[in-house]
Coordinates of C-alpha atoms in Angstrom, one line a residue:
X652 CA -30.4 -4.5 -32.1
X653 CA -28.3 -3.5 -29.2
X654 CA -26.1 -6.6 -29.5
X655 CA -25.0 -5.8 -33.1
X656 CA -24.6 -2.0 -32.9
X657 CA -20.9 -2.2 -32.5
X658 CA -20.6 -3.9 -35.9
X659 CA -22.8 -1.2 -37.6
X660 CA -21.6 2.0 -35.9
X661 CA -18.3 3.7 -36.7
X662 CA -15.7 3.8 -33.9
X663 CA -15.9 7.6 -33.8
X664 CA -19.5 7.4 -32.5
X665 CA -19.8 6.1 -28.9
X666 CA -23.3 6.9 -27.7
X667 CA -25.4 3.9 -26.6
X668 CA -23.0 1.3 -28.1
X669 CA -22.1 -1.5 -25.8
X670 CA -18.4 -1.7 -25.0
X671 CA -17.8 2.0 -25.8
X672 CA -17.4 4.9 -23.5
X673 CA -18.2 8.6 -23.5
X674 CA -14.7 9.1 -22.1
X675 CA -13.2 8.2 -25.5
X676 CA -14.8 11.3 -27.0
X677 CA -13.7 13.6 -24.3
X678 CA -10.1 12.3 -24.1
X679 CA -9.6 12.3 -27.8
X680 CA -11.1 15.7 -28.2
X681 CA -8.6 16.9 -25.5
X682 CA -5.7 15.5 -27.4
X683 CA -6.8 17.1 -30.7
X684 CA -7.3 20.5 -29.2
X685 CA -3.8 20.5 -27.7
X686 CA -2.0 23.6 -28.8
X687 CA -5.1 25.5 -30.0
X688 CA -4.0 28.4 -27.8
X689 CA -0.7 28.8 -29.6
X690 CA 0.4 30.6 -32.8
X691 CA 2.2 29.4 -35.9
X692 CA 0.9 25.9 -35.8
X693 CA 0.2 23.8 -38.9
X694 CA -3.3 24.8 -40.2
X695 CA -6.0 22.8 -38.5
X696 CA -9.6 23.5 -37.4
X697 CA -12.5 22.0 -35.6
X698 CA -16.2 22.5 -36.4
X699 CA -18.8 22.2 -33.6
X700 CA -22.2 21.4 -35.2
X701 CA -25.3 22.3 -33.1
X702 CA -28.1 20.1 -34.4
X703 CA -31.7 21.4 -34.2
X704 CA -33.9 19.3 -31.9
X705 CA -32.3 16.2 -33.2
X706 CA -34.7 13.7 -31.6
X707 CA -37.8 15.6 -32.7
X708 CA -36.8 16.1 -36.4
X709 CA -36.2 12.4 -37.3
X710 CA -38.4 11.7 -40.3
X711 CA -40.0 8.2 -40.1
X712 CA -39.6 7.4 -43.8
X713 CA -35.9 8.3 -43.5
X714 CA -35.6 6.1 -40.4
X715 CA -37.1 3.1 -42.3
X716 CA -34.7 3.7 -45.2
X717 CA -31.8 3.8 -42.8
X718 CA -32.8 0.5 -41.3
X719 CA -33.0 -1.0 -44.8
X720 CA -29.6 0.4 -45.6
X721 CA -28.1 -1.4 -42.6
X722 CA -29.6 -4.7 -43.7
X723 CA -32.4 -5.2 -41.1
X724 CA -35.1 -7.7 -42.2
X725 CA -38.3 -6.2 -43.6
X726 CA -40.5 -7.7 -40.9
X727 CA -38.3 -6.2 -38.2
X728 CA -38.5 -2.8 -39.8
X729 CA -42.3 -3.0 -39.8
X730 CA -42.3 -3.8 -36.1
X731 CA -40.1 -0.8 -35.5
X732 CA -42.3 1.4 -37.6
X733 CA -45.4 0.2 -35.7
X734 CA -43.8 1.2 -32.4
X735 CA -42.6 4.6 -33.6
X736 CA -45.6 5.8 -35.7
X737 CA -48.6 4.6 -33.7
X738 CA -48.4 6.4 -30.3
X739 CA -50.9 9.2 -29.5
X740 CA -50.2 12.2 -27.3
X741 CA -52.3 14.4 -25.0
X742 CA -51.6 17.9 -23.7
X743 CA -51.8 18.6 -19.9
X744 CA -53.7 21.9 -19.4
X745 CA -54.3 23.1 -15.8
X746 CA -53.3 19.7 -14.4
X747 CA -55.7 17.7 -16.6
X748 CA -54.9 15.9 -19.9
X749 CA -56.9 17.0 -22.9
X750 CA -57.4 15.3 -26.2
X751 CA -55.2 12.9 -28.2
X752 CA -53.3 13.6 -31.4
X753 CA -50.9 11.6 -33.5
X754 CA -47.3 12.5 -34.1
X755 CA -45.9 13.1 -37.6
X756 CA -42.2 12.6 -37.0
X757 CA -39.5 12.3 -34.3
X758 CA -38.5 9.8 -31.7
X759 CA -39.9 9.7 -28.2
X760 CA -37.4 10.6 -25.6
X761 CA -37.5 8.1 -22.8
X762 CA -38.3 5.2 -25.0
X763 CA -35.6 2.6 -24.5
X764 CA -35.4 1.9 -28.2
X765 CA -35.1 5.5 -29.3
X766 CA -31.4 5.9 -28.5
X767 CA -30.4 3.0 -30.7
X768 CA -32.6 4.2 -33.6
X769 CA -31.1 7.7 -33.3
X770 CA -27.6 6.4 -33.4
X771 CA -28.4 4.6 -36.6
X772 CA -29.8 7.8 -38.1
X773 CA -26.6 9.7 -37.2
X774 CA -24.5 6.9 -38.7
X775 CA -26.0 7.8 -42.1
X776 CA -24.4 11.2 -41.7
X777 CA -21.0 9.5 -41.0
X778 CA -21.3 7.3 -44.0
X779 CA -22.2 10.4 -46.2
X780 CA -19.1 12.3 -45.0
X781 CA -16.8 9.3 -45.3
X782 CA -18.0 8.6 -48.9
X783 CA -17.4 12.2 -49.9
X784 CA -14.0 12.2 -48.3
X785 CA -13.0 9.0 -50.2
X786 CA -14.4 10.3 -53.5
X787 CA -13.0 13.8 -53.2
X788 CA -9.2 14.0 -53.3
X789 CA -9.2 17.5 -52.0
X790 CA -9.9 16.7 -48.4
X791 CA -7.1 17.0 -45.9
X792 CA -7.2 15.4 -42.5
X793 CA -6.7 17.2 -39.2
X794 CA -3.3 17.1 -37.5
X795 CA -2.7 13.5 -36.3
X796 CA -5.9 12.1 -37.6
X797 CA -5.0 10.5 -41.0
X798 CA -3.6 7.2 -39.6
X799 CA -6.9 6.4 -37.9
X800 CA -9.0 8.2 -40.6
X801 CA -10.7 10.3 -38.0
X802 CA -12.7 13.3 -39.2
X803 CA -15.5 13.4 -36.6
X804 CA -16.4 12.7 -33.0
X805 CA -20.1 12.0 -32.3
X806 CA -22.0 11.3 -29.2
X807 CA -25.7 11.3 -30.0
X808 CA -26.4 14.8 -31.3
X809 CA -23.1 16.3 -30.1
X810 CA -21.0 16.5 -33.2
X811 CA -17.4 17.7 -33.7
X812 CA -15.8 17.7 -37.2
X813 CA -12.0 17.9 -37.7
X814 CA -10.0 18.8 -40.8
X815 CA -7.1 20.9 -42.1
X816 CA -8.0 24.6 -42.0
X817 CA -8.6 25.0 -45.8
X818 CA -11.7 25.9 -47.7
X819 CA -12.0 22.6 -49.7
X820 CA -12.1 20.5 -46.6
X821 CA -14.6 22.8 -44.8
X822 CA -16.8 23.0 -47.8
X823 CA -16.9 19.2 -48.0
X824 CA -18.4 19.1 -44.5
X825 CA -21.0 21.6 -45.5
X826 CA -21.9 19.6 -48.6
X827 CA -22.3 16.4 -46.5
X828 CA -24.5 18.2 -44.0
X829 CA -26.7 19.5 -46.8
X830 CA -27.0 16.0 -48.4
X831 CA -28.0 14.6 -45.0
X832 CA -30.6 17.3 -44.6
X833 CA -32.0 16.6 -48.0
X834 CA -32.2 12.9 -47.5
X835 CA -33.8 13.2 -44.1
X836 CA -36.4 15.7 -45.4
X837 CA -35.3 18.3 -42.9
X838 CA -35.2 21.9 -44.1
X839 CA -32.4 22.7 -41.7
X840 CA -30.4 20.0 -39.9
X841 CA -28.2 22.3 -37.9
X842 CA -28.7 25.6 -36.2
X843 CA -25.1 26.9 -36.2
X844 CA -21.7 25.6 -37.1
X845 CA -18.8 27.1 -35.1
X846 CA -15.3 27.0 -36.4
X847 CA -12.4 26.8 -33.9
X848 CA -8.8 27.4 -35.0
X849 CA -5.4 28.0 -33.3
X850 CA -4.1 31.4 -32.5
X851 CA -5.9 34.6 -33.2
X852 CA -5.8 35.1 -37.0
X853 CA -8.5 33.1 -38.8
X854 CA -7.4 30.8 -41.7
X855 CA -7.8 32.3 -45.1
X856 CA -10.9 31.6 -47.2
X857 CA -13.4 30.9 -44.3
X858 CA -16.8 30.3 -45.8
X859 CA -19.4 33.0 -44.9
X860 CA -21.9 30.4 -43.5
X861 CA -19.6 29.6 -40.5
X862 CA -19.6 31.3 -37.1
X863 CA -15.9 31.4 -36.6
X864 CA -14.0 32.1 -33.4
X865 CA -10.5 31.7 -32.1
X866 CA -10.0 29.0 -29.5
X867 CA -8.2 31.6 -27.4
X868 CA -11.2 33.9 -27.4
X869 CA -13.7 31.4 -25.9
X870 CA -14.0 28.4 -23.6
X871 CA -15.2 25.5 -25.8
X872 CA -17.2 22.9 -23.9
X873 CA -17.9 19.4 -25.3
X874 CA -20.3 17.0 -23.6
X875 CA -20.4 19.3 -20.6
X876 CA -16.7 19.4 -20.1
X877 CA -14.1 22.1 -21.1
X878 CA -11.8 21.3 -24.0
X879 CA -8.4 22.2 -22.8
X880 CA -5.6 23.6 -25.0
X881 CA -3.2 23.5 -22.0
X882 CA -3.7 22.3 -18.4
X883 CA -6.9 22.1 -16.3
X884 CA -7.1 25.3 -14.2
X885 CA -9.1 26.0 -11.1
X886 CA -11.4 28.4 -13.0
X887 CA -12.2 25.5 -15.5
X888 CA -13.6 23.5 -12.5
X889 CA -15.9 26.2 -11.2
X890 CA -19.0 24.7 -12.8
X891 CA -18.8 21.6 -10.7
X892 CA -18.5 23.6 -7.5
X893 CA -21.5 25.7 -8.5
X894 CA -23.5 22.6 -9.2
X895 CA -22.7 21.2 -5.7
X896 CA -23.5 24.5 -4.1
X897 CA -26.8 24.8 -5.9
X898 CA -27.9 21.4 -4.8
X899 CA -27.0 22.1 -1.2
X900 CA -28.7 25.4 -1.1
X901 CA -31.9 23.7 -2.4
X902 CA -31.8 21.4 0.6
X903 CA -31.2 24.0 3.3
X904 CA -34.8 24.5 4.0
X905 CA -35.4 20.7 4.4
X906 CA -35.1 19.2 7.9
X907 CA -32.7 16.5 7.0
X908 CA -31.2 14.1 9.6
X909 CA -27.6 13.2 9.5
X910 CA -28.5 9.9 7.9
X911 CA -30.4 11.7 5.2
X912 CA -27.5 13.9 4.4
X913 CA -25.2 10.9 4.2
X914 CA -27.5 9.3 1.6
X915 CA -27.7 12.5 -0.4
X916 CA -23.9 12.8 -0.4
X917 CA -23.5 9.2 -1.6
X918 CA -26.2 9.2 -4.2
X919 CA -26.3 12.8 -5.5
X920 CA -23.4 15.0 -4.5
X921 CA -20.7 12.4 -5.1
X922 CA -22.2 11.6 -8.5
X923 CA -21.8 15.2 -9.6
X924 CA -18.0 15.0 -9.7
X925 CA -17.8 11.4 -11.1
X926 CA -18.3 12.6 -14.7
X927 CA -15.4 15.1 -14.3
X928 CA -13.3 12.6 -12.4
X929 CA -13.5 10.1 -15.3
X930 CA -12.1 12.7 -17.7
X931 CA -9.5 14.6 -15.8
X932 CA -7.0 14.2 -12.9
X933 CA -8.6 16.9 -10.8
X934 CA -6.4 19.5 -9.1
X935 CA -5.8 19.0 -5.4
X936 CA -7.2 22.4 -4.6
X937 CA -10.5 21.5 -6.3
X938 CA -10.7 18.2 -4.5
X939 CA -10.3 20.1 -1.2
X940 CA -13.0 22.6 -2.1
X941 CA -15.4 19.8 -3.0
X942 CA -14.7 17.9 0.2
X943 CA -15.1 21.2 2.2
X944 CA -18.6 21.6 0.8
X945 CA -19.6 18.0 1.4
X946 CA -18.2 18.1 4.9
X947 CA -20.0 21.3 5.8
X948 CA -23.3 19.8 4.4
X949 CA -22.9 16.7 6.4
X950 CA -22.3 18.4 9.8
X951 CA -24.2 21.7 9.3
X952 CA -26.7 21.0 6.6
X953 CA -25.6 24.0 4.6
X954 CA -22.4 25.6 3.2
X955 CA -21.4 27.2 6.5
X956 CA -18.1 26.1 8.1
X957 CA -18.5 24.5 11.4
X958 CA -17.2 21.9 13.9
X959 CA -16.9 18.3 12.5
X960 CA -17.6 15.5 14.9
X961 CA -15.5 13.1 12.9
X962 CA -12.6 13.8 10.5
X963 CA -13.5 13.6 6.8
X964 CA -10.7 11.0 6.3
X965 CA -12.5 8.7 8.8
X966 CA -15.9 9.4 7.2
X967 CA -14.6 8.3 3.8
X968 CA -13.4 4.9 5.1
X969 CA -15.4 1.7 4.4
X970 CA -17.9 0.6 7.0
X971 CA -15.7 -2.3 8.2
X972 CA -12.9 0.3 8.9
X973 CA -15.2 2.5 11.0
X974 CA -16.3 4.9 8.3
X975 CA -19.6 5.7 6.5
X976 CA -18.6 4.4 3.1
X977 CA -18.5 7.7 1.4
X978 CA -15.9 7.4 -1.4
X979 CA -12.7 9.4 -1.1
X980 CA -12.6 11.8 -4.1
X981 CA -8.9 11.7 -4.6
X982 CA -8.8 7.9 -4.7
X983 CA -12.0 7.7 -6.8
X984 CA -10.5 10.1 -9.3
X985 CA -7.4 8.0 -9.8
X986 CA -9.4 4.8 -9.9
X987 CA -11.7 6.1 -12.6
X988 CA -8.8 7.4 -14.7
X989 CA -6.9 4.1 -14.2
X990 CA -9.7 2.4 -16.3
X991 CA -8.5 4.4 -19.3
X992 CA -4.9 3.3 -18.6
X993 CA -6.0 -0.3 -18.3
X994 CA -7.7 -0.2 -21.7
X995 CA -4.4 0.9 -23.2
X996 CA -2.6 -1.9 -21.4
X997 CA -5.1 -4.5 -22.5
X998 CA -5.2 -3.2 -26.1
X999 CA -8.9 -2.4 -26.2
X1000 CA -9.9 -2.8 -29.8
X1001 CA -13.3 -1.2 -29.4
X1002 CA -11.8 2.2 -28.5
X1003 CA -10.9 4.8 -31.1
X1004 CA -9.0 6.7 -28.4
X1005 CA -6.8 3.7 -27.6
X1006 CA -6.2 3.2 -31.3
X1007 CA -5.2 6.9 -31.6
X1008 CA -2.9 6.6 -28.6
X1009 CA -1.0 3.6 -30.1
X1010 CA -0.6 5.4 -33.4
X1011 CA 0.5 8.8 -32.2
X1012 CA 1.5 8.6 -28.5
X1013 CA 3.1 5.2 -28.1
X1014 CA 4.1 4.4 -31.7
X1015 CA 6.8 1.7 -31.3
X1016 CA 7.1 2.2 -27.6
X1017 CA 5.0 0.9 -24.7
X1018 CA 2.9 2.5 -22.0
X1019 CA 5.4 1.2 -19.5
X1020 CA 8.5 2.8 -20.9
X1021 CA 7.3 6.0 -22.6
X1022 CA 8.5 9.2 -21.0
X1023 CA 6.1 11.1 -18.8
X1024 CA 7.3 14.5 -19.8
X1025 CA 5.9 14.4 -23.3
X1026 CA 2.4 14.9 -24.5
X1027 CA -0.6 16.8 -23.2
X1028 CA -1.1 17.7 -19.6
X1029 CA -3.9 15.1 -19.3
X1030 CA -1.7 12.4 -20.9
X1031 CA 1.2 13.1 -18.6
X1032 CA -1.1 12.9 -15.5
X1033 CA -2.6 9.7 -16.7
X1034 CA 0.6 7.9 -17.5
X1035 CA 1.9 8.5 -14.0
X1036 CA -0.7 6.1 -12.6
X1037 CA 1.1 3.2 -14.3
X1038 CA 3.4 2.5 -11.4
X1039 CA 0.5 1.7 -9.1
X1040 CA -1.0 -0.7 -11.6
X1041 CA 2.2 -2.5 -12.5
X1042 CA 2.3 -5.0 -9.6
X1043 CA -1.2 -6.2 -10.4
X1044 CA -0.7 -6.7 -14.2
X1045 CA 0.4 -10.1 -15.5
X1046 CA 1.4 -10.8 -19.1
X1047 CA 0.5 -14.4 -19.9
X1048 CA 2.5 -15.4 -23.0
X1049 CA 0.8 -17.2 -25.8
X1050 CA 2.4 -16.8 -29.2
X1051 CA 4.0 -13.5 -28.3
X1052 CA 2.7 -11.5 -31.3
X1053 CA 0.8 -9.0 -29.1
X1054 CA 3.7 -8.2 -26.8
X1055 CA 6.7 -6.0 -27.3
X1056 CA 10.0 -7.8 -26.6
X1057 CA 11.8 -4.8 -25.2
X1058 CA 9.1 -2.5 -23.9
X1059 CA 6.4 -4.7 -22.3
X1060 CA 6.9 -6.2 -18.7
X1061 CA 6.4 -9.8 -19.7
X1062 CA 9.7 -10.7 -18.0
X1063 CA 9.8 -11.1 -14.2
X1064 CA 12.3 -8.2 -14.1
X1065 CA 10.0 -5.9 -15.9
X1066 CA 10.6 -4.1 -19.3
X1067 CA 13.9 -5.2 -20.7
X1068 CA 15.0 -2.0 -22.5
X1069 CA 15.5 0.2 -19.4
X1070 CA 17.6 -2.5 -17.8
X1071 CA 19.5 -3.5 -21.0
X1072 CA 19.7 -0.4 -23.1
X1073 CA 22.2 -2.0 -25.4
X1074 CA 20.2 -5.2 -25.7
X1075 CA 18.9 -4.6 -29.2
X1076 CA 22.4 -3.9 -30.5
X1077 CA 24.0 -7.0 -28.8
X1078 CA 21.2 -9.4 -29.8
X1079 CA 20.7 -7.9 -33.3
X1080 CA 16.9 -7.7 -32.5
X1081 CA 15.4 -4.2 -33.1
X1082 CA 13.7 -2.4 -30.3
X1083 CA 10.3 -2.6 -32.1
X1084 CA 10.4 -6.4 -32.4
X1085 CA 7.5 -8.4 -31.0
X1086 CA 8.1 -11.1 -28.4
X1087 CA 7.3 -13.7 -31.0
X1088 CA 10.7 -13.0 -32.5
X1089 CA 12.3 -15.2 -29.8
X1090 CA 9.6 -17.9 -29.7
X1091 CA 9.5 -20.9 -31.9
X1092 CA 6.9 -23.7 -31.6
X1093 CA 6.0 -22.6 -28.1
X1094 CA 9.6 -22.7 -26.8
X1095 CA 12.2 -19.9 -26.3
X1096 CA 14.5 -19.5 -29.3
X1097 CA 17.0 -16.7 -28.4
X1098 CA 19.8 -15.9 -30.8
X1099 CA 23.4 -16.6 -29.8
X1100 CA 24.5 -14.0 -27.3
X1101 CA 28.1 -13.4 -26.3
X1102 CA 27.7 -10.3 -24.2
X1103 CA 27.5 -11.3 -20.5
X1104 CA 25.1 -8.5 -19.6
X1105 CA 22.6 -9.5 -22.3
X1106 CA 22.9 -13.2 -21.3
X1107 CA 21.1 -12.3 -18.1
X1108 CA 18.0 -11.6 -20.2
X1109 CA 17.6 -15.4 -20.9
X1110 CA 17.5 -16.2 -17.2
X1111 CA 14.2 -16.7 -15.3
X1112 CA 12.2 -16.8 -18.4
X1113 CA 8.4 -17.2 -17.8
X1114 CA 6.3 -20.1 -19.1
X1115 CA 4.9 -20.0 -22.6
X1116 CA 1.3 -21.1 -22.5
X1117 CA 0.6 -21.1 -26.2
X1118 CA -2.5 -19.7 -28.0
X1119 CA -3.3 -16.0 -27.8
X1120 CA -1.5 -13.6 -25.5
X1121 CA -3.4 -12.5 -22.5
X1122 CA -3.1 -9.6 -20.0
X1123 CA -4.6 -10.4 -16.6
X1124 CA -5.4 -8.4 -13.5
X1125 CA -4.4 -10.0 -10.2
X1126 CA -5.9 -7.6 -7.8
X1127 CA -8.0 -8.7 -4.8
X1128 CA -11.2 -8.6 -6.9
X1129 CA -9.8 -10.9 -9.6
X1130 CA -10.7 -8.7 -12.7
X1131 CA -10.0 -5.1 -13.3
X1132 CA -12.8 -2.6 -12.5
X1133 CA -12.9 1.0 -11.3
X1134 CA -13.8 -0.4 -7.9
X1135 CA -10.7 -2.5 -7.9
X1136 CA -8.6 0.5 -8.8
X1137 CA -10.3 2.6 -6.1
X1138 CA -9.2 0.0 -3.5
X1139 CA -5.7 0.1 -4.9
X1140 CA -5.3 3.9 -4.5
X1141 CA -7.2 4.2 -1.2
X1142 CA -4.9 3.9 1.8
X1143 CA -6.1 0.9 3.8
X1144 CA -7.0 1.2 7.5
X1145 CA -7.4 -1.2 10.4
X1146 CA -10.8 -2.9 10.7
X1147 CA -12.9 -2.4 13.8
X1148 CA -15.1 -5.0 15.5
X1149 CA -18.0 -2.8 16.4
X1150 CA -19.1 -2.3 12.7
X1151 CA -21.2 -5.5 13.1
X1152 CA -23.6 -3.3 15.2
X1153 CA -24.2 -1.0 12.2
X1154 CA -25.4 -3.7 9.7
X1155 CA -28.4 -5.8 9.6
X1156 CA -31.9 -6.3 8.1
X1157 CA -33.8 -4.1 10.6
X1158 CA -31.4 -1.2 10.7
X1159 CA -32.8 2.4 10.7
X1160 CA -30.4 4.8 9.1
X1161 CA -30.8 7.6 11.7
X1162 CA -30.4 5.2 14.6
X1163 CA -27.3 3.7 12.9
X1164 CA -25.7 7.1 12.5
X1165 CA -26.1 8.1 16.1
X1166 CA -24.8 4.7 17.2
X1167 CA -21.8 5.2 14.9
X1168 CA -21.1 8.5 16.7
X1169 CA -21.7 7.0 20.2
X1170 CA -19.3 4.1 19.9
X1171 CA -16.6 6.5 18.9
X1172 CA -17.4 8.9 21.7
X1173 CA -18.2 11.7 19.3
X1174 CA -21.6 12.8 20.5
X1175 CA -21.7 16.4 21.8
X1176 CA -21.7 15.5 25.5
X1177 CA -20.9 18.4 27.9
X1178 CA -17.6 16.7 29.0
X1179 CA -16.1 18.0 25.8
X1180 CA -13.8 21.0 26.5
X1181 CA -15.5 23.2 24.0
X1182 CA -19.0 22.5 25.6
X1183 CA -18.1 22.9 29.3
X1184 CA -19.5 26.4 29.3
X1185 CA -22.9 24.8 29.0
X1186 CA -22.4 23.0 32.3
X1187 CA -20.8 19.6 32.9
X1188 CA -23.6 17.9 34.8
X1189 CA -26.0 15.3 33.3
X1190 CA -29.3 17.0 32.3
X1191 CA -31.2 13.7 32.6
X1192 CA -30.5 12.8 36.2
X1193 CA -29.6 16.3 37.5
X1194 CA -27.2 14.7 40.0
X1195 CA -24.2 16.9 39.1
X1196 CA -22.3 14.0 37.7
X1197 CA -20.2 14.9 34.6
X1198 CA -22.0 14.0 31.4
X1199 CA -20.0 11.5 29.3
X1200 CA -20.8 8.6 27.0
X1201 CA -20.0 6.3 29.9
X1202 CA -22.5 8.0 32.2
X1203 CA -25.2 8.8 29.6
X1204 CA -25.6 5.2 28.2
X1205 CA -24.5 3.2 31.2
X1206 CA -24.4 4.8 34.6
X1207 CA -27.2 7.3 34.4
X1208 CA -30.3 6.3 36.4
X1209 CA -32.5 7.4 33.6
X1210 CA -30.7 5.1 31.1
X1211 CA -30.8 2.2 33.7
X1212 CA -34.5 2.6 34.1
X1213 CA -35.0 2.5 30.3
X1214 CA -33.0 -0.7 30.1
X1215 CA -35.0 -2.3 32.9
X1216 CA -38.2 -1.3 31.2
X1217 CA -37.0 -3.0 28.0
X1218 CA -35.9 -6.1 29.8
X1219 CA -39.4 -6.5 31.3
X1220 CA -40.8 -6.7 27.7
X1221 CA -37.9 -8.4 25.9
X1222 CA -35.1 -10.6 27.0
X1223 CA -32.4 -8.1 26.6
X1224 CA -29.1 -8.9 28.4
X1225 CA -26.9 -5.9 29.4
X1226 CA -23.6 -6.8 31.0
X1227 CA -22.8 -4.4 33.9
X1228 CA -19.2 -3.5 33.2
X1229 CA -18.7 -0.2 31.4
X1230 CA -19.7 1.4 28.1
X1231 CA -16.7 0.2 26.1
X1232 CA -17.2 -3.3 27.5
X1233 CA -20.8 -3.2 26.4
X1234 CA -19.8 -2.3 22.9
X1235 CA -17.2 -5.1 22.7
X1236 CA -19.7 -7.6 24.2
X1237 CA -22.6 -6.7 21.8
X1238 CA -20.3 -6.7 18.8
X1239 CA -19.2 -10.2 19.5
X1240 CA -22.5 -11.6 20.8
X1241 CA -24.9 -10.2 18.1
X1242 CA -22.7 -10.9 15.1
X1243 CA -24.1 -12.6 12.0
X1244 CA -27.2 -12.7 9.8
X1245 CA -29.5 -14.5 12.2
X1246 CA -32.8 -12.7 12.5
X1247 CA -32.6 -12.7 16.3
X1248 CA -29.1 -11.1 16.3
X1249 CA -30.3 -8.5 13.7
X1250 CA -33.3 -7.7 15.9
X1251 CA -31.1 -7.2 19.0
X1252 CA -28.7 -4.9 17.0
X1253 CA -31.7 -2.8 15.9
X1254 CA -33.0 -2.7 19.5
X1255 CA -29.6 -1.6 20.8
X1256 CA -29.3 1.1 18.1
X1257 CA -32.8 2.3 18.9
X1258 CA -32.1 2.5 22.6
X1259 CA -28.9 4.6 22.0
X1260 CA -30.8 6.9 19.6
X1261 CA -33.7 7.6 21.8
X1262 CA -31.6 8.1 24.9
X1263 CA -29.7 10.7 23.0
X1264 CA -32.8 12.3 21.6
X1265 CA -34.2 12.6 25.2
X1266 CA -31.0 14.1 26.4
X1267 CA -31.1 16.8 23.6
X1268 CA -34.8 17.6 24.4
X1269 CA -34.0 17.9 28.1
X1270 CA -31.0 20.1 27.4
X1271 CA -33.1 22.5 25.3
X1272 CA -36.0 22.5 27.8
X1273 CA -36.3 25.6 29.9
X1274 CA -38.0 23.7 32.7
X1275 CA -36.2 20.5 33.6
X1276 CA -37.8 17.9 35.8
X1277 CA -35.0 15.9 37.4
X1278 CA -35.3 12.1 37.4
X1279 CA -36.4 10.8 40.8
X1280 CA -36.6 7.0 40.5
X1281 CA -40.0 5.7 39.7
X1282 CA -41.9 8.9 40.6

């Protein structure tokens, strides 16, 4: 079922369909809501339909009828019905399950098959609305929607309807919803339908059954994100900051190690802004505020500002560059948004947003030559990323029907029109012509050109491969992905040799983190200027020697005795030079995946960790017992 959904489901519905993205709904809704905060616009409106417990109200007979409508075999429908109608349920009372009862309708949330079935049910509503639009000549499309025949955006049970702000079109939507409710045996399919319109004055003839509001009077959210009539403001992004703060406050009472905080930042806190980062180019101030909260949580365990042992820029570097592998938010944001730009470049046929962009934003132009000053705020921000992607995009010429002769960068010099603005006039080839205009039987066939400037166009022509045109990505990863784009926007740094000590089969995260600080000299030893008020002597040996990383892990008698004790049990070679020499030697000697080298790396990290733990305990103890050899 999953493999054929894209052939059954309308392009305007993107939930759970392979090859489609929730980002299409968000980006297209942003484009259509552009200008809703202005007055004197052509009449337009949007209806947000709040469905009532969508999963729980699906009638089983209607589900089977929908599967029959889409042409599924009878035997397959019976299997689906058996899976949906036979489960029994029990109620947990005071911690114990009691009784079993059979359901009467609805789909089980959490069942891997339920999303696909629900999408098919919602597609019936789309078919009903489309049929009524085609049969009723009184329907008028929303601004910039007629060319792609767009009247709705649906993601599971989140439904937006678009039309011209006139009673006939709005009434048609109501009739379609009522027909869907009648067919599905549901007394009330929707809880409320909210009408949004530009300006402050409502359009004339609004039906009484609508809850109507001006777009300027409220902040409309769709799929958890704000729908912007202008630019993304700092106040619009406050929900993401509140979510991060709420998570951190919930962890304040938990005794988390540094390694535990790193894991939570990678797996939980960083994921909170990914959804926003794939829909908007976040303002720099918001990115700084997010990084501030993550940085404070890493070093303090809460939201309080404090001293950072390592700069956040270094923390966000990959492990092979001496960082912790936490992704840089600014680069991640651009990498995720670049995926949308790549889908435009590669002419993604499965995306209704890409289709809309070609019809209304690009028209006869190209993403490479269109001006960045036109369009919505989000579109202008997105199009500015093209210069970073351009060196890694290759146009492989087949028959030339998919490429623009004057606008696409198929030529080694790039797009021809900016370099030869009079080229269409001198060659008598219109600016909207495809590249196939100058290709005949897989060879170049340019018209006779007399203008010397235009003759340069025919120099250094690329090879024609024949077949279909292809657009390739030539980045380090071979094919385009968000990860490849992230590497493109992240400023590279020099690699370090000692990262081999931090990887391996037997690594313990908290040991690894302390070792990561130790090799950089970032542990809070008392030789630091801001800690000298605590005393500069080593608290382990009490010999008055200044405490430094060199002394603590190499010259301190306590550390030397620990190393000798380990060597008596395990063959553990420790060259007697200095701390930095030990790091270089261990990084080179214990490199690789061999189990013995991995064990030595784990032993080395454990030694550094426990020496530091002993030092901290001794520093906090009120009664210190100085080290006196073997006594």
